[in-house]
Amino acid sequence: MNGLTRTVTLGSTKVLSKHEALKVARRVLLRAQVGENPASECRGRSW
């Protein structure tokens, strides 16, 4: 992602538990590590 910092909102703390948020965050980080932009597909997506 060319050294840019991206912020991805996973969801409300009222909806996601800590365990669920960590699982989603790991998937987002893995996608970023292989060069994808996880924020591009996450808009409007319900995890």
PDB file of C-alpha atoms in Angstrom:
ATOM      1  CA  MET A   1       0.000   0.000   0.000  1.00  0.00           C
ATOM      2  CA  ASN A   2       2.978   2.214  -0.696  1.00  0.00           C
ATOM      3  CA  GLY A   3       3.727   3.018   2.946  1.00  0.00           C
ATOM      4  CA  LEU A   4       0.363   4.656   3.604  1.00  0.00           C
ATOM      5  CA  THR A   5      -1.359   4.220   6.929  1.00  0.00           C
ATOM      6  CA  ARG A   6      -4.936   3.004   6.623  1.00  0.00           C
ATOM      7  CA  THR A   7      -7.636   2.813   9.258  1.00  0.00           C
ATOM      8  CA  VAL A   8     -10.277   0.126   9.080  1.00  0.00           C
ATOM      9  CA  THR A   9     -13.230   0.239  11.453  1.00  0.00           C
ATOM     10  CA  LEU A  10     -14.188  -3.288  12.415  1.00  0.00           C
ATOM     11  CA  GLY A  11     -17.528  -2.513  14.010  1.00  0.00           C
ATOM     12  CA  SER A  12     -19.271  -1.372  17.126  1.00  0.00           C
ATOM     13  CA  THR A  13     -18.047  -2.644  20.484  1.00  0.00           C
ATOM     14  CA  LYS A  14     -21.674  -3.383  21.265  1.00  0.00           C
ATOM     15  CA  VAL A  15     -21.775  -5.894  18.412  1.00  0.00           C
ATOM     16  CA  LEU A  16     -18.283  -7.430  18.344  1.00  0.00           C
ATOM     17  CA  SER A  17     -16.669  -9.163  21.278  1.00  0.00           C
ATOM     18  CA  LYS A  18     -12.945  -8.734  21.838  1.00  0.00           C
ATOM     19  CA  HIS A  19     -12.331 -12.241  20.493  1.00  0.00           C
ATOM     20  CA  GLU A  20     -14.342 -11.589  17.309  1.00  0.00           C
ATOM     21  CA  ALA A  21     -12.643  -8.228  16.739  1.00  0.00           C
ATOM     22  CA  LEU A  22      -9.198  -9.839  17.018  1.00  0.00           C
ATOM     23  CA  LYS A  23     -10.145 -12.507  14.463  1.00  0.00           C
ATOM     24  CA  VAL A  24     -11.372  -9.877  12.006  1.00  0.00           C
ATOM     25  CA  ALA A  25      -8.319  -7.673  12.610  1.00  0.00           C
ATOM     26  CA  ARG A  26      -5.986 -10.589  11.881  1.00  0.00           C
ATOM     27  CA  ARG A  27      -7.741 -11.216   8.554  1.00  0.00           C
ATOM     28  CA  VAL A  28      -7.491  -7.524   7.636  1.00  0.00           C
ATOM     29  CA  LEU A  29      -3.773  -7.434   8.510  1.00  0.00           C
ATOM     30  CA  LEU A  30      -3.067 -10.583   6.495  1.00  0.00           C
ATOM     31  CA  ARG A  31      -4.754  -9.063   3.456  1.00  0.00           C
ATOM     32  CA  ALA A  32      -2.689  -5.888   3.850  1.00  0.00           C
ATOM     33  CA  GLN A  33       0.530  -7.920   4.122  1.00  0.00           C
ATOM     34  CA  VAL A  34      -0.061  -9.532   0.729  1.00  0.00           C
ATOM     35  CA  GLY A  35      -0.578  -6.127  -0.873  1.00  0.00           C
ATOM     36  CA  GLU A  36      -4.347  -5.831  -0.929  1.00  0.00           C
ATOM     37  CA  ASN A  37      -6.192  -2.754   0.279  1.00  0.00           C
ATOM     38  CA  PRO A  38      -8.622  -4.204   2.831  1.00  0.00           C
ATOM     39  CA  ALA A  39     -10.357  -0.848   3.274  1.00  0.00           C
ATOM     40  CA  SER A  40     -11.500  -0.817  -0.352  1.00  0.00           C
ATOM     41  CA  GLU A  41     -13.865  -3.767   0.058  1.00  0.00           C
ATOM     42  CA  CYS A  42     -14.861  -3.140   3.675  1.00  0.00           C
ATOM     43  CA  ARG A  43     -17.019  -0.092   3.003  1.00  0.00           C
ATOM     44  CA  GLY A  44     -20.577  -1.029   3.805  1.00  0.00           C
ATOM     45  CA  ARG A  45     -19.641  -4.593   4.621  1.00  0.00           C
ATOM     46  CA  SER A  46     -21.083  -6.317   7.649  1.00  0.00           C
ATOM     47  CA  TRP A  47     -18.583  -8.652   9.325  1.00  0.00           C
TER      48      TRP A  47
END
